[in-house]
Short mmCIF file of N, CA and C in Angstrom, two decimals:
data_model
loop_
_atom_site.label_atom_id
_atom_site.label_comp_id
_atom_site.label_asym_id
_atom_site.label_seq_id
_atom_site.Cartn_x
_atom_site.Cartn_y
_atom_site.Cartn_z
N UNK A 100 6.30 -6.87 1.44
CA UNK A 100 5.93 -8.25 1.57
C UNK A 100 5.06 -8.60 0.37
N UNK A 101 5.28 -9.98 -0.24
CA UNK A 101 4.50 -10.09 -1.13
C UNK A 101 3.15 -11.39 -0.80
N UNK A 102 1.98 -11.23 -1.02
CA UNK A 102 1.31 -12.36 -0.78
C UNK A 102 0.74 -12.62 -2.00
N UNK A 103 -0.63 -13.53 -1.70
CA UNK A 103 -0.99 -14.05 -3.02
C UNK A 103 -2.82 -13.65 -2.72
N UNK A 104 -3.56 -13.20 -3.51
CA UNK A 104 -4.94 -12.97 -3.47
C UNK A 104 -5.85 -14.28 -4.30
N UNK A 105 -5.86 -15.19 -3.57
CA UNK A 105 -6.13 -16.83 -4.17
C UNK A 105 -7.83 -16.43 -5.72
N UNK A 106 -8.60 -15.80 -5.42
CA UNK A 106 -9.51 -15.62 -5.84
C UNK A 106 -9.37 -15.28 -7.97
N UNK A 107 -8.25 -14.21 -7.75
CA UNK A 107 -7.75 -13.82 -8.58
C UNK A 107 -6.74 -14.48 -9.22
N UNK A 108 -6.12 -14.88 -8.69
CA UNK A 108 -4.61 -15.94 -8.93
C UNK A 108 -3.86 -14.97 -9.22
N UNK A 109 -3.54 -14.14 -8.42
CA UNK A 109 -2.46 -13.13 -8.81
C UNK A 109 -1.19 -13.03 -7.70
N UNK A 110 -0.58 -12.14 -7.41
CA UNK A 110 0.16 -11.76 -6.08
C UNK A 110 -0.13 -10.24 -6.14
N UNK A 111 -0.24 -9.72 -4.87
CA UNK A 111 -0.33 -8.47 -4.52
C UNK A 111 1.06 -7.61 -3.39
N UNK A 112 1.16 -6.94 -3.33
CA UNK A 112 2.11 -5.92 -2.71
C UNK A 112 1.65 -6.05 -1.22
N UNK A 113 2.18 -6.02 -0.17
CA UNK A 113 1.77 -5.83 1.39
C UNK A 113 2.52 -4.86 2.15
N UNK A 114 2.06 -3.52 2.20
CA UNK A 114 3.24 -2.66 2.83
C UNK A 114 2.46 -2.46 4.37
N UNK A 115 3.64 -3.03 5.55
CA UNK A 115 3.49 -2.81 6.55
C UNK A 115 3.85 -1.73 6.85
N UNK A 116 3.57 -0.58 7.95
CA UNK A 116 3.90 0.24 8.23
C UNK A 116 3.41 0.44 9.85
N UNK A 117 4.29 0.60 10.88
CA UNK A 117 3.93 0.34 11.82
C UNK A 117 3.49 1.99 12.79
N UNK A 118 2.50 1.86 13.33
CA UNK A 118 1.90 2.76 14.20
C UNK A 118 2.87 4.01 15.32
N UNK A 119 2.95 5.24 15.00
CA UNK A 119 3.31 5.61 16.67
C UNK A 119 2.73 6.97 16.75
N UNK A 120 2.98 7.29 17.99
CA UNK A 120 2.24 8.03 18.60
C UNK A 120 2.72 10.10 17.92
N UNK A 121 3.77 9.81 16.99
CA UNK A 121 3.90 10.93 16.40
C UNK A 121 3.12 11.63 15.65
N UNK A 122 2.89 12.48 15.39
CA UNK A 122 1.81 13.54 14.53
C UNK A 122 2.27 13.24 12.91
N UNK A 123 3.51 13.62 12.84
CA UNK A 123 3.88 13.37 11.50
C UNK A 123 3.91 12.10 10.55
N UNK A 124 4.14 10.86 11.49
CA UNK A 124 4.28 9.65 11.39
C UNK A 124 2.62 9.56 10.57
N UNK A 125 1.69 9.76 11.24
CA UNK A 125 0.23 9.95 11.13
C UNK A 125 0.02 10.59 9.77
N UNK A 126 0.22 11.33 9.49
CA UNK A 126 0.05 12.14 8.66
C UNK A 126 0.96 11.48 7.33
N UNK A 127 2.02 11.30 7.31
CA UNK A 127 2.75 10.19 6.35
C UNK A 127 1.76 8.90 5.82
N UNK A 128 1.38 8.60 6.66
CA UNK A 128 0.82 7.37 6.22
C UNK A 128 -0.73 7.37 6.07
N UNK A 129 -1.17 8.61 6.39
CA UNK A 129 -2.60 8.91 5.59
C UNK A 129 -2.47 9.75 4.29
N UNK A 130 -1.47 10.18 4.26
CA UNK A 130 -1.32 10.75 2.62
C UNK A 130 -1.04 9.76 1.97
N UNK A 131 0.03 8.87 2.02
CA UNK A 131 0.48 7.63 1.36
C UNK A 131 -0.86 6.92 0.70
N UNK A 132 -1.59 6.69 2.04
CA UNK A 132 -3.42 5.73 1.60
C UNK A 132 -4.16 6.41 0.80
N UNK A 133 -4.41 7.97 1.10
CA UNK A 133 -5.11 9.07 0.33
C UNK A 133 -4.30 8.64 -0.94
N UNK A 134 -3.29 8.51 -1.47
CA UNK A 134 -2.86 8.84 -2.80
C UNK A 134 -3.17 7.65 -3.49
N UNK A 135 -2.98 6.45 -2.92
CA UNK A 135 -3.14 5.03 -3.09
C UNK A 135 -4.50 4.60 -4.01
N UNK A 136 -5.43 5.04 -3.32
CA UNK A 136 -7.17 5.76 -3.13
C UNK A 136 -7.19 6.26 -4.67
N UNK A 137 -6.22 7.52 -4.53
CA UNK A 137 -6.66 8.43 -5.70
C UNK A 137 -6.55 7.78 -7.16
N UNK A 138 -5.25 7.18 -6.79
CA UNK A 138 -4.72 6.46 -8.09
C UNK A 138 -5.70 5.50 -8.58
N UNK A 139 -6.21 5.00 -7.84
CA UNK A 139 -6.81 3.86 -7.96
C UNK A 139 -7.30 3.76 -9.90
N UNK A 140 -8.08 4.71 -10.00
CA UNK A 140 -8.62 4.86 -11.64
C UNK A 140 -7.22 5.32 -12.48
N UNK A 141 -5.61 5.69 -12.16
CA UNK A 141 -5.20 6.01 -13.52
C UNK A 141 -4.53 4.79 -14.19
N UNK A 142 -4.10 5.09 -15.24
CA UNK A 142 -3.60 3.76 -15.99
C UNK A 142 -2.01 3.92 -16.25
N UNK A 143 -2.28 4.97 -15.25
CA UNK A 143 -0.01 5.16 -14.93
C UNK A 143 0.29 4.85 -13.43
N UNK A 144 -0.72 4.48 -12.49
CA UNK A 144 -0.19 4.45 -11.29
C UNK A 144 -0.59 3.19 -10.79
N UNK A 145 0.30 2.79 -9.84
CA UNK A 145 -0.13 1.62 -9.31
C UNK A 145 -1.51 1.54 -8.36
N UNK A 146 -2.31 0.45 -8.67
CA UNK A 146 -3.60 0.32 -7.79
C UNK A 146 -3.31 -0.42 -6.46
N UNK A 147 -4.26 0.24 -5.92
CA UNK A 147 -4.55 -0.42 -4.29
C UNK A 147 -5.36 -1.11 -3.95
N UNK A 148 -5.55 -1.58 -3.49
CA UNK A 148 -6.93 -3.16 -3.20
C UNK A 148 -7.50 -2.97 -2.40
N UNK A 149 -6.81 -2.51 -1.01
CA UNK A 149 -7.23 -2.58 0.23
C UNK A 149 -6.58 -1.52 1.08
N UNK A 150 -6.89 -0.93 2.69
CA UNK A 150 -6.06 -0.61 3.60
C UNK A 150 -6.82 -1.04 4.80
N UNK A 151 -6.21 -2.27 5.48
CA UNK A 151 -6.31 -2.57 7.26
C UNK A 151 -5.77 -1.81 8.20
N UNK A 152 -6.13 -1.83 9.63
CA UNK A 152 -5.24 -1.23 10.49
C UNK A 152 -5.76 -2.01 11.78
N UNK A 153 -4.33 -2.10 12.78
CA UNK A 153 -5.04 -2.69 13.53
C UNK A 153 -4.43 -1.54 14.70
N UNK A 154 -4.25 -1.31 15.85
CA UNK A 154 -3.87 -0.64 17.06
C UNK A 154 -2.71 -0.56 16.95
N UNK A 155 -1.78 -1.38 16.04
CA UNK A 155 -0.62 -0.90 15.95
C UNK A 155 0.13 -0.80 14.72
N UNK A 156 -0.83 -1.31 13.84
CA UNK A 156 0.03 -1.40 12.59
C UNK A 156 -0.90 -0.89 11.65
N UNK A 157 -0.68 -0.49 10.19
CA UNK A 157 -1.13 0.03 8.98
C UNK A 157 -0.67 -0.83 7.84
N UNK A 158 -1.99 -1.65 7.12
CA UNK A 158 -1.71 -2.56 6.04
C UNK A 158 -1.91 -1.99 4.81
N UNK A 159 -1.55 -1.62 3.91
CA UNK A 159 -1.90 -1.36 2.16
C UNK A 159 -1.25 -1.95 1.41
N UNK A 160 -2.84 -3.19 0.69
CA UNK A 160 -2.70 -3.64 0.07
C UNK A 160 -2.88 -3.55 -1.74
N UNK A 161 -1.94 -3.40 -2.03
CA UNK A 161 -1.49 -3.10 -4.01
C UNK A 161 -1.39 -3.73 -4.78
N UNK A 162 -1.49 -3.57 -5.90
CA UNK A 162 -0.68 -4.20 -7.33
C UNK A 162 0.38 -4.68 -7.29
N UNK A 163 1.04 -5.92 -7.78
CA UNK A 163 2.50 -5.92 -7.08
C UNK A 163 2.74 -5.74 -8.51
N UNK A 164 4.25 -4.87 -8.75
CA UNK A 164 4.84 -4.23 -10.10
C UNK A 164 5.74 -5.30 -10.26
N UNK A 165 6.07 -6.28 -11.25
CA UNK A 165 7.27 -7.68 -11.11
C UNK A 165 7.92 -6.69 -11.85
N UNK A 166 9.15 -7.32 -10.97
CA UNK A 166 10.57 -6.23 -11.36
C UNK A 166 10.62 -5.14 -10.91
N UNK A 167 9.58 -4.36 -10.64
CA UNK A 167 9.41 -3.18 -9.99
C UNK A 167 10.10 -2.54 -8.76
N UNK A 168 10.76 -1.22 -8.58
CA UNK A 168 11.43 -0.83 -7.66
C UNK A 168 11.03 0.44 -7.96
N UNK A 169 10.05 1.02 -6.78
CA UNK A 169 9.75 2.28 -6.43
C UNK A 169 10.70 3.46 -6.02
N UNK A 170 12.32 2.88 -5.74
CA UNK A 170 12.75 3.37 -4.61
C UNK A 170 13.88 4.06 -5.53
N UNK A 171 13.98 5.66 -5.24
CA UNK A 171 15.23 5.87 -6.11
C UNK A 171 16.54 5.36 -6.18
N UNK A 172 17.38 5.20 -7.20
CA UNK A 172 18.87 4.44 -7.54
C UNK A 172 19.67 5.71 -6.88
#
């Protein structure tokens, strides 16, 4: 999802990721944030802004890459 961070005048990245009660599921999506985190200082990886959560869902909010596709071809 893409939104807009009004302050900055930019757009940012919104990856939902939704909650369950699996172990692994858990663990996926705290490494994902952990790495998010880590990157934060390099000047090859995309930055993260933020991470929300609410009881059922997991928000991390990023850099949005224009044109960008993370996802292998």
């Amino acid at each position: 999802m893409l939104a807009s961070f009004t302050p900055k005048k930019q757009l940012v990245a919104v990856k939902i990721m939704q909650k369950s009660p699996d172990k692994n599921n858990f663990n996926i999506m705290m490494k994902e944030a952990r790495v998010l985190s880590v990157a934060r200082g390099s000047t090859f990886l995309c930055h993260s802004y933020a991470a929300f959560q609410s009881e059922v869902i997991l928000l991390l909010i990023a850099y949005h890459l224009f044109k960008g596709n993370l996802a292998f071809k």
